[in-house]
Coordinates of C-alpha atoms and ligand atoms in Angstrom, one line a residue:
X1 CA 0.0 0.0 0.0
X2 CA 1.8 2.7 -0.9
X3 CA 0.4 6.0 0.0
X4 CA 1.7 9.8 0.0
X5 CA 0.1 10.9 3.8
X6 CA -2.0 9.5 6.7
X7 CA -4.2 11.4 8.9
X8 CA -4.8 11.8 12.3
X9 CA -7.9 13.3 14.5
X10 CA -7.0 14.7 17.4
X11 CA -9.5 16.4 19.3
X12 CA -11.9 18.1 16.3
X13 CA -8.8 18.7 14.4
X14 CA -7.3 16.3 11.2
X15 CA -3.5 16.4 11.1
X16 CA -1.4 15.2 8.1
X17 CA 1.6 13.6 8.4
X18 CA 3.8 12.9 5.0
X19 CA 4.9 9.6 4.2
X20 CA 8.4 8.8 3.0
X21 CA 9.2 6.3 0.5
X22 CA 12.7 4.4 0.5
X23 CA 13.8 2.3 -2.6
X24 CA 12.5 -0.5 -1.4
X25 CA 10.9 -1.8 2.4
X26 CA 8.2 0.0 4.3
X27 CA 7.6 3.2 3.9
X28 CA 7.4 5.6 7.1
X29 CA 5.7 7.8 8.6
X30 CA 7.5 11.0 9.6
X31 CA 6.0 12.1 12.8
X32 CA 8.5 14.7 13.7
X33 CA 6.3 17.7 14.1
X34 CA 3.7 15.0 15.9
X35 CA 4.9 16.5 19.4
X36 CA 5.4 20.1 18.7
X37 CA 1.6 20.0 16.9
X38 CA -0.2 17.7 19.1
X39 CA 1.7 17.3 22.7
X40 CA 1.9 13.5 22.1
X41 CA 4.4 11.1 22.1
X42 CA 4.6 7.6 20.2
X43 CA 4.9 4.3 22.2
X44 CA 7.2 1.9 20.9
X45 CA 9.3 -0.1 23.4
X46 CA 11.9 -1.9 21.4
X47 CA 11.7 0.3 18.3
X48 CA 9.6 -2.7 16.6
X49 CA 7.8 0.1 14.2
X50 CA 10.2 3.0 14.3
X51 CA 12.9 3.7 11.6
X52 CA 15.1 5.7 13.7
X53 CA 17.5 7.0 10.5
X54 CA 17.7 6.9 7.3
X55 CA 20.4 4.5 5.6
X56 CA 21.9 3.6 2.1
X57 CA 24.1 0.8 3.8
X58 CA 21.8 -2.6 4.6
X59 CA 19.1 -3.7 3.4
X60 CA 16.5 -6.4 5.5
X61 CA 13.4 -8.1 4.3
X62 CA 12.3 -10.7 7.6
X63 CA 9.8 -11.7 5.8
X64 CA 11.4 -12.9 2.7
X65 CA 14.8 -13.7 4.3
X66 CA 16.5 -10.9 2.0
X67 CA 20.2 -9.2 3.3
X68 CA 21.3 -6.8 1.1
X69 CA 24.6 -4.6 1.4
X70 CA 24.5 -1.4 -0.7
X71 CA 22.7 -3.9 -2.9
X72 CA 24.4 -7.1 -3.2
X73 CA 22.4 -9.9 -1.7
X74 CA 24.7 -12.0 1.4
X75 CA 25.1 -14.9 -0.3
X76 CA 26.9 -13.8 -3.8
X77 CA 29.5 -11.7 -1.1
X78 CA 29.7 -14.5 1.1
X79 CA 30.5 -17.0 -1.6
X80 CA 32.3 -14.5 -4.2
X81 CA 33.7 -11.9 -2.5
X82 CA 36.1 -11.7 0.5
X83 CA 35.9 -9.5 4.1
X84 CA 38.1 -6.2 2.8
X85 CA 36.0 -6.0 -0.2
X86 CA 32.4 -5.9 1.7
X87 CA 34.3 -3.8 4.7
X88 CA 34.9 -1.2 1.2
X89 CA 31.9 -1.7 -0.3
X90 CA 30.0 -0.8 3.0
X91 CA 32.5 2.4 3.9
X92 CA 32.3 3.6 0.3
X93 CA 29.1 2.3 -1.7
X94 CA 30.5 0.7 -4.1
X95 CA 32.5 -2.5 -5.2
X96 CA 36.2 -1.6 -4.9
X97 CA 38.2 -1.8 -8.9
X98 CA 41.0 -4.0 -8.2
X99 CA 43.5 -1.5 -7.3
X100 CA 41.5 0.5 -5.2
X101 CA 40.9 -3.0 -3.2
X102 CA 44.7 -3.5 -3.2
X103 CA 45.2 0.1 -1.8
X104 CA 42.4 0.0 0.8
X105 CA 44.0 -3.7 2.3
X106 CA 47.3 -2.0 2.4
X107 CA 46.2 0.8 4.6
X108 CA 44.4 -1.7 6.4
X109 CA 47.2 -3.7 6.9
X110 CA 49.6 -0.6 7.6
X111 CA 47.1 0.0 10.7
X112 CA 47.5 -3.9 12.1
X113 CA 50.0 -3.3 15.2
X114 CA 48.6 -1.8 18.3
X115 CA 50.7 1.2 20.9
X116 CA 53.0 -0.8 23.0
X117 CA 51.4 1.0 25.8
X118 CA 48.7 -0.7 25.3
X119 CA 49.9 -4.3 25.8
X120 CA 50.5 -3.1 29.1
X121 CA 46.8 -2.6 29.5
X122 CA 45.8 -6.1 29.0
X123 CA 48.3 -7.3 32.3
X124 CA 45.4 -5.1 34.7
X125 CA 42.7 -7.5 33.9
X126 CA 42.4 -11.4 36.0
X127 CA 43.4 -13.6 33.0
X128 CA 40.1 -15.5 33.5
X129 CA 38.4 -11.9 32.5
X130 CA 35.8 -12.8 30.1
X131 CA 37.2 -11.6 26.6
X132 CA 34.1 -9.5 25.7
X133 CA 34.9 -7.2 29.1
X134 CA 38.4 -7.0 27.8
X135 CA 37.1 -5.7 24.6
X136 CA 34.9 -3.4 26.0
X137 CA 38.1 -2.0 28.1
X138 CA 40.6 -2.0 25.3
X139 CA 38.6 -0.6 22.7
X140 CA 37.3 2.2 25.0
X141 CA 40.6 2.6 25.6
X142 CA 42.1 3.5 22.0
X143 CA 40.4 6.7 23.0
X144 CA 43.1 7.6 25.3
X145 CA 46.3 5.9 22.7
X146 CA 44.9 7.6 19.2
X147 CA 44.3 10.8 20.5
X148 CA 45.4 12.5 16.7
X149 CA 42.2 10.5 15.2
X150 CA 39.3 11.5 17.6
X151 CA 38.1 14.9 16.0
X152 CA 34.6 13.6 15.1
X153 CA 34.3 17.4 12.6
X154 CA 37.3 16.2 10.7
X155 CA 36.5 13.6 8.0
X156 CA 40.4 12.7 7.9
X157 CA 40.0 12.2 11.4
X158 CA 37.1 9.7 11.0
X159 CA 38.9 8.0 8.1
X160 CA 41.9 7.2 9.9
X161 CA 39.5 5.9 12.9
X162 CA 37.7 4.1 11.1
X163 CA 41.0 2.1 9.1
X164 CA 42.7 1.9 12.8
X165 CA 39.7 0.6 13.8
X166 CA 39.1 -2.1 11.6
X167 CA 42.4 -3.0 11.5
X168 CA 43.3 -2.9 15.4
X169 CA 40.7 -4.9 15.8
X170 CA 41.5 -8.3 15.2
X171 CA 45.0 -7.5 16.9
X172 CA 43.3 -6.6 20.0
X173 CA 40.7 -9.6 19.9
X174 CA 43.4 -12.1 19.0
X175 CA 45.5 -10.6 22.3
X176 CA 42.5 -10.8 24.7
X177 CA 42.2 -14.6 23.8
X178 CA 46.4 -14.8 24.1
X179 CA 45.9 -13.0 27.7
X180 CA 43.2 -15.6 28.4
X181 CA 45.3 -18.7 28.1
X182 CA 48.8 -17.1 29.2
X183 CA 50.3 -17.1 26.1
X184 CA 52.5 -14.4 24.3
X185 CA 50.5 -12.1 22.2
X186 CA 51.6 -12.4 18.9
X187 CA 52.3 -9.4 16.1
X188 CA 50.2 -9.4 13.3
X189 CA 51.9 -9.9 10.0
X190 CA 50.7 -7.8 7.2
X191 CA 52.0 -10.3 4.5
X192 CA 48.9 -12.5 5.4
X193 CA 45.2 -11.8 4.7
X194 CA 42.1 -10.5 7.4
X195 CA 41.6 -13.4 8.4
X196 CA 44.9 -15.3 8.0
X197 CA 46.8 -12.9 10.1
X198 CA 44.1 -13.1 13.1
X199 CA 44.1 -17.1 12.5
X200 CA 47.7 -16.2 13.0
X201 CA 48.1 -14.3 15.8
X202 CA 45.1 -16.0 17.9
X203 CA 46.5 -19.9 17.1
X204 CA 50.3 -19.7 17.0
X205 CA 52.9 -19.7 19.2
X206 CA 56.9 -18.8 19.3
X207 CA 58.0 -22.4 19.5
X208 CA 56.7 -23.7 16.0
X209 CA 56.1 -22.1 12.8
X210 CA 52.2 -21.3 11.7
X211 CA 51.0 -22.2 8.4
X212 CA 47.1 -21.1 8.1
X213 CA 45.3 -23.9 6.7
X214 CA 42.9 -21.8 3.4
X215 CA 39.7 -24.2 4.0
X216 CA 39.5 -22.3 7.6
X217 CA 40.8 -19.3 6.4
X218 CA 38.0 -19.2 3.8
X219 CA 35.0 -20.0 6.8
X220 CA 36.8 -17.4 8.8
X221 CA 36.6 -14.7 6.5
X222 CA 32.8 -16.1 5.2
X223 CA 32.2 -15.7 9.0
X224 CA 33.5 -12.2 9.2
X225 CA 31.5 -11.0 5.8
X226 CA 28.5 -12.8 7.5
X227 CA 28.6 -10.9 10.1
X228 CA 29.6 -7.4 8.8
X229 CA 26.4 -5.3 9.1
X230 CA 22.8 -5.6 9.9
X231 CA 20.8 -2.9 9.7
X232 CA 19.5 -0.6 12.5
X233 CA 20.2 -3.4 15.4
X234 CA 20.8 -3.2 19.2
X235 CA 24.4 -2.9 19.1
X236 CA 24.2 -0.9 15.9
X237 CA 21.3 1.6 17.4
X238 CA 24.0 2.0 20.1
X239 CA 26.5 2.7 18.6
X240 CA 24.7 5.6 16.6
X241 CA 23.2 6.7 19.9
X242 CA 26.8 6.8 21.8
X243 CA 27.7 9.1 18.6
X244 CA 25.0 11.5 18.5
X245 CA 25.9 13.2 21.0
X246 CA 29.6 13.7 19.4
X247 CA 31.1 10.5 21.6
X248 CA 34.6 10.1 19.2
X249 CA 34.6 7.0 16.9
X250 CA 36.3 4.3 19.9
X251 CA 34.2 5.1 22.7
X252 CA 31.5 4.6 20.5
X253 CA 32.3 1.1 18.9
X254 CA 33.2 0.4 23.0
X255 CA 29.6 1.3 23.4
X256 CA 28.5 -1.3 21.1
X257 CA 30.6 -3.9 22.2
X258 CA 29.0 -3.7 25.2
X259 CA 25.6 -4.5 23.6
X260 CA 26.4 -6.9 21.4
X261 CA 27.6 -9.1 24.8
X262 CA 24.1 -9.9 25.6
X263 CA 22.5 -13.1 24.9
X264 CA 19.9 -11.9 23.3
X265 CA 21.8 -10.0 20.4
X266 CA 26.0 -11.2 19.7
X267 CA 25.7 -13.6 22.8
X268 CA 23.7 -15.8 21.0
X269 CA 26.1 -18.3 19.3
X270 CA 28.0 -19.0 22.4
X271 CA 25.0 -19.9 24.0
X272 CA 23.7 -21.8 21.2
X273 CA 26.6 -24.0 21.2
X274 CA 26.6 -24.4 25.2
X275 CA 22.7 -25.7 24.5
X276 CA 23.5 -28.1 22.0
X277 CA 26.1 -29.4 24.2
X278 CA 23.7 -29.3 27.2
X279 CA 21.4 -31.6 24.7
X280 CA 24.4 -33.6 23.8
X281 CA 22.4 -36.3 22.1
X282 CA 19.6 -36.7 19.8
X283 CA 17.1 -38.5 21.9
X284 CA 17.0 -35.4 24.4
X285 CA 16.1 -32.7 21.9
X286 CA 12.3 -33.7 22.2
X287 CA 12.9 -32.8 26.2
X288 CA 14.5 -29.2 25.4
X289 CA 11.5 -28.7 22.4
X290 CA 8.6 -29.2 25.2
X291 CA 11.0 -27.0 27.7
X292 CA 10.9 -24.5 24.8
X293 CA 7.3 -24.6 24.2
X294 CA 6.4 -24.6 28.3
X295 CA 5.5 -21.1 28.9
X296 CA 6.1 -21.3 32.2
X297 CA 10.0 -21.8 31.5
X298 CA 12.1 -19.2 30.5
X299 CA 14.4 -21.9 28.1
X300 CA 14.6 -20.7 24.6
X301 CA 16.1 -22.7 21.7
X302 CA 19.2 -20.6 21.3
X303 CA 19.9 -19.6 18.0
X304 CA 16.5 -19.8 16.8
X305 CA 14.5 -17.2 16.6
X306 CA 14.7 -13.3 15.1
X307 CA 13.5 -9.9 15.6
X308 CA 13.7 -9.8 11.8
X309 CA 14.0 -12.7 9.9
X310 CA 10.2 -14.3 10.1
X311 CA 11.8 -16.8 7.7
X312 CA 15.1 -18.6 7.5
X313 CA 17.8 -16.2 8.4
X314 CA 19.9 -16.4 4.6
X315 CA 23.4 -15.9 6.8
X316 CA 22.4 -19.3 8.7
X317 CA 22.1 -21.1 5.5
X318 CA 25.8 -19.8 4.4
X319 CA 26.4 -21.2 7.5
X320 CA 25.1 -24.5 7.3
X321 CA 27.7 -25.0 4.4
X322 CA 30.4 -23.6 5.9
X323 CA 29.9 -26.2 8.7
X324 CA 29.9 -29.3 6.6
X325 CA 33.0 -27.7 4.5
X326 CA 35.4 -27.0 8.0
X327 CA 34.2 -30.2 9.4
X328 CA 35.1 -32.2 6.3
X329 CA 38.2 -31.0 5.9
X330 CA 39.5 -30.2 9.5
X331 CA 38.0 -34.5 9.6
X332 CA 36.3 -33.0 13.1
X333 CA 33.2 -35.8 13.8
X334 CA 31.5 -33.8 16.6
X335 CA 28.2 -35.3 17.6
X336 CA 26.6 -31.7 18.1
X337 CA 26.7 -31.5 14.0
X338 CA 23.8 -34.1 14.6
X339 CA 21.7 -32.4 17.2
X340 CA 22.0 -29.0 15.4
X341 CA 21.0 -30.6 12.2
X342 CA 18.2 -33.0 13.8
X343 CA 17.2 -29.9 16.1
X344 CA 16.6 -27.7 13.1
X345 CA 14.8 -30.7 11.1
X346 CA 12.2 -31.2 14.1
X347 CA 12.1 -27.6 15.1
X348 CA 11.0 -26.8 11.2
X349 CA 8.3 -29.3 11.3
X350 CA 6.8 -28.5 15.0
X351 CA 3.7 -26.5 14.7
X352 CA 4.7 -23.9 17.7
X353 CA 7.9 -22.8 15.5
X354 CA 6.3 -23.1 12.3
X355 CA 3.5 -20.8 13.7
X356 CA 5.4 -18.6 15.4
X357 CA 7.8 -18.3 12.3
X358 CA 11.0 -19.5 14.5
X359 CA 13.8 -20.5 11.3
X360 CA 17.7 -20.8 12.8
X361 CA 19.4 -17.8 12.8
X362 CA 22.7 -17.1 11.9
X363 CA 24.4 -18.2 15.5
X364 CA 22.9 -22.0 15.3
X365 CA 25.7 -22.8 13.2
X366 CA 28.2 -20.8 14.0
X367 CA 29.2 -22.1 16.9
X368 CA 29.9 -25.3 15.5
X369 CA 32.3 -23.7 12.8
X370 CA 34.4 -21.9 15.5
X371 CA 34.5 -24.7 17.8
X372 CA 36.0 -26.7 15.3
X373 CA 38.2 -24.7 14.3
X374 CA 39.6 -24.3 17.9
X375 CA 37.9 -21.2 19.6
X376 CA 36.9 -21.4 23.3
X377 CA 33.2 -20.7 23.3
X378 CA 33.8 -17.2 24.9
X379 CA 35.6 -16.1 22.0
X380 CA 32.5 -16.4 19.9
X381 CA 30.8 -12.8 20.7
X382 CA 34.4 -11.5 20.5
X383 CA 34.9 -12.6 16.9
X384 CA 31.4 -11.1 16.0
X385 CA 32.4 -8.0 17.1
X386 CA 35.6 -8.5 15.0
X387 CA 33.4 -8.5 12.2
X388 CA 30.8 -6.2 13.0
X389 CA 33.5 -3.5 13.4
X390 CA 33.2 -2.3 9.7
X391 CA 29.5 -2.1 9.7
X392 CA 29.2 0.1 12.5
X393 CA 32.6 2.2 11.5
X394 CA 30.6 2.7 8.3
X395 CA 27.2 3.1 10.2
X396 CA 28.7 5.9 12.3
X397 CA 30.2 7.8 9.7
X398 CA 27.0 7.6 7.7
X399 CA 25.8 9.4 10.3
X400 CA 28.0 12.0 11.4
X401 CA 28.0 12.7 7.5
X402 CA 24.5 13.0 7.7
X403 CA 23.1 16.8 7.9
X404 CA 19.3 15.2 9.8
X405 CA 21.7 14.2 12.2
X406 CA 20.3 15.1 16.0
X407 CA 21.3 14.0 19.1
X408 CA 19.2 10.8 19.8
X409 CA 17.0 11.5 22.7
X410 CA 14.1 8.9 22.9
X411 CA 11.1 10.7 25.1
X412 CA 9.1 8.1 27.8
X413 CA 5.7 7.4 29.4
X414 CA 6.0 8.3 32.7
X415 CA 4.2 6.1 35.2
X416 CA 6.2 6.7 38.4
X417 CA 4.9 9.1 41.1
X418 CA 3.5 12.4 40.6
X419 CA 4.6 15.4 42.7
X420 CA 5.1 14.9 46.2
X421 CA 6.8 16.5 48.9
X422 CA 9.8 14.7 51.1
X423 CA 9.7 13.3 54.1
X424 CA 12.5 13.7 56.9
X425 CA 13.9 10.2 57.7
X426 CA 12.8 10.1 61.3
X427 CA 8.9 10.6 59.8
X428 CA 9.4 7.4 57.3
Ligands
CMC501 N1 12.7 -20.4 21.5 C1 11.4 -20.6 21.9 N2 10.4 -19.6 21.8 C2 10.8 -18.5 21.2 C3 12.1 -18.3 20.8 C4 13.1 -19.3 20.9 N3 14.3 -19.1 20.5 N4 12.2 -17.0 20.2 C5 11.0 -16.5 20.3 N5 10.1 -17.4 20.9 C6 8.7 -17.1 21.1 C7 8.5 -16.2 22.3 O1 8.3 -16.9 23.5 C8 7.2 -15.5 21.9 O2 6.1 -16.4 22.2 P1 4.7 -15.7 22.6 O3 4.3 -14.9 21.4 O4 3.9 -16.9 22.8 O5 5.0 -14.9 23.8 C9 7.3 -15.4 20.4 O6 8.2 -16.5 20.0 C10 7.9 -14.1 19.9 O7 9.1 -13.9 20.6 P2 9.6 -12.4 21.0 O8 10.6 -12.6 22.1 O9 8.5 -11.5 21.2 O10 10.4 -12.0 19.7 P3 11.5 -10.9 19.6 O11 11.5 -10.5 18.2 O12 11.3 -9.9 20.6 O13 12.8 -11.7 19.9 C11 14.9 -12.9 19.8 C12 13.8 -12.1 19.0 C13 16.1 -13.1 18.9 C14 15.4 -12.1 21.0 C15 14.3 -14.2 20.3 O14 13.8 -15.0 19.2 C16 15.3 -15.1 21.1 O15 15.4 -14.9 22.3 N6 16.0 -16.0 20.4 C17 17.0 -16.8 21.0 C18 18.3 -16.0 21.1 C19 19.0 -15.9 19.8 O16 19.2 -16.8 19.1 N7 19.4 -14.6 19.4 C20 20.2 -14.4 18.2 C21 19.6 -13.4 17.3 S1 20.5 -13.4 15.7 C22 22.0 -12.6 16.1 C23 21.8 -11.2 16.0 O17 21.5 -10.7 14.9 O18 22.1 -10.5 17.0

């Protein structure tokens, strides 16, 4: 239905609001003057019906299962293309030519190796610190190291931020997990590719030499280009929100960091694989199914299930693949292959997720990928927000750039006490 205004009566008056049009998706209502013309607010907790920007970079259909970068559906990058050309594509809006590629990975890789200082940063924390709080830490921290990049006015300034960023990134994630297990952290090499140098710094060690193995290399990168943008999300919403109010570029990917940690959002595939683990055998998924369906218990099937996505999630079946092809060649025979798979087959068929349009998301089978390939399940958030990175680098810059830019500065419905007068403690 695509319609230019809507009207609304309030009081004995008819107010017109206009309705913008994107180039594809919903259009919206812009309510802006709403407030200032009728003294109400909208109510919508979790932003379920409110576009709260405007965006050329991702594109989402939940119902048909559609991701779209600046265009290009998920699975012709995922399978064609490799992480530094999406991370361009998503800065810049457009494929990269091949030397424009070959200039942007060089700067990239010029940006790999983090302030010594900052090593020293890393001995503060317990070493059984979970790497996600480290990451939070750290990358708040650049702040304080990068001090010639944090100008949010100067678009040099944000360019540079955004490269260190991307590029510290899997240096700092790599060194959280090296912390973790009282290894040496281990420089990044900038002979090697994305992912091969954080394979690299996160898997080898001083006494023997590291030769990354390309079947992994190619899921690790697939994984990262997966999970490279997603729209207006919770970690993504926070990260724009942190910048609104002129926050400089680290704080602000801190900020999101420190979303995407939650179960509900980038939590997700480490919990999904501690589930199937929990399950640990086919003839117990029917028990965790009825737990799922049992209102009165708060289990969900991790990894199932999406704001969005009221169909299968198109990054889960990229994933799916990915799975059998580490598997196979990494000759990894892990029974929770056969829960995930049988999970999914019964889950599909069973009328409460079938009604409830439940379909795996992209952490059911991601787990499974980065637990063969030798990540400890706490690492899996961290290596999301590896990848994620880029998309909200380029989300934040889309909207500094953006001249509708305002300070984000949601209003409430107030339902606490009204006005009332205090009370001494002795009279309580
Ligand atoms: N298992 C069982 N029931 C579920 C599940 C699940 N995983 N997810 C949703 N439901 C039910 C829920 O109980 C509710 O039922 P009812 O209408 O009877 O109250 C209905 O489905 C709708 O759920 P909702 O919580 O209102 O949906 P939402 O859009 O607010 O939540 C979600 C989306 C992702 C938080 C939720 O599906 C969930 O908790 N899934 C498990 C966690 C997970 O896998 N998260 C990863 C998301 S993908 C990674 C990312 O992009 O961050």
């Amino acid at each position: 239905m695509a319609t230019d205004k809507v009207s609304l009566n309030v009081d004995d008056k008819t107010l017109d609001y206009g309705v913008l049009s994107g180039t594809i998706g919903p259009q919206v209502v812009d309510i802006r003057k709403l407030y200032g013309q009728t003294g109400l607010f909208t109510y919508d907790p979790g932003f379920t019906s409110t576009a709260s920007c405007h965006s050329a970079l991702t594109y989402i259909d939940g119902d048909e299962g559609i991701l779209l970068h600046r265009g290009y559906p998920i699975d012709q990058l995922a399978e064609q293309s490799s992480f530094m050309e999406v991370s361009y594509l998503l800065l810049h809006g457009e494929l990269p030519t091949a030397q424009a590629l070959e200039e942007f990975s060089r700067t990239i890789t010029r940006h790999t190796m983090v302030h010594e200082q900052l090593t020293t940063f890393y001995r503060g924390f317990r070493r059984d610190a979970h790497p996600m709080a480290i990451m939070c830490g750290v990358v708040g921290a650049l702040s304080a190291f990068y001090h010639d990049s944090t100008d949010i006015n100067d678009p040099v300034q944000r360019t540079i931020a955004s490269h260190r960023l991307i590029a510290k990134i899997p240096t700092i994630a790599a060194m959280a997990y090296k912390y973790s297990v009282g290894q040496p952290f281990v420089s990044p090499r900038n002979d090697l590719s994305y992912a091969g140098n954080f394979l690299r710094m996160t898997f080898s060690v001083p006494a023997e030499e590291y030769v990354v193995d390309p079947v992994v290399e190619a899921a690790m990168d697939k994984i990262f280009i997966l999970h490279a943008d997603h729209e207006q999300n919770a970690s993504t919403s926070t990260v724009r929100l942190a910048g609104s109010s002129g926050a400089n570029p680290f704080a602000c990917i801190a900020a999101g960091i420190a979303c995407l940690w939650g179960p509900a959002h980038g939590g997700a595939n480490e919990a999904a694989l501690n589930m199937l683990r929990e399950i640990g055998t086919v003839d117990r998924i029917p028990e965790y199914i009825a737990r799922a369906k049992n209102k009165d218990d708060p289990f969900r099937l991790m990894g199932f299930g999406h704001r969005v996505y009221k169909n299968y999630d198109p990054r889960a079946k990229v994933m799916q693949k990915t799975a059998n092809e580490v598997l196979e060649k990494l000759g990894v025979t892990d029974p929770i292959f056969d829960v995930a798979r049988e999970l999914e087959r019964i889950a599909l068929s069973d009328e409460y997720f079938v009604s409830k349009k439940l379909y795996p998301n992209v952490d059911f089978y991601s787990g499974i990928i980065l637990s063969a390939i030798g990540f400890p399940t706490d690492m899996f958030t961290v290596l999301f927000a590896l990848a994620r990175t880029v998309g909200w680098v380029a989300q934040w810059n889309e909207m500094i750039s953006d001249p509708e830019q305002k300070i984000g500065r949601p209003r409430q419905l107030y339902n606490g006490p009204t006005e009332r007068d205090y009370v001494a403690i002795g009279n309580r």
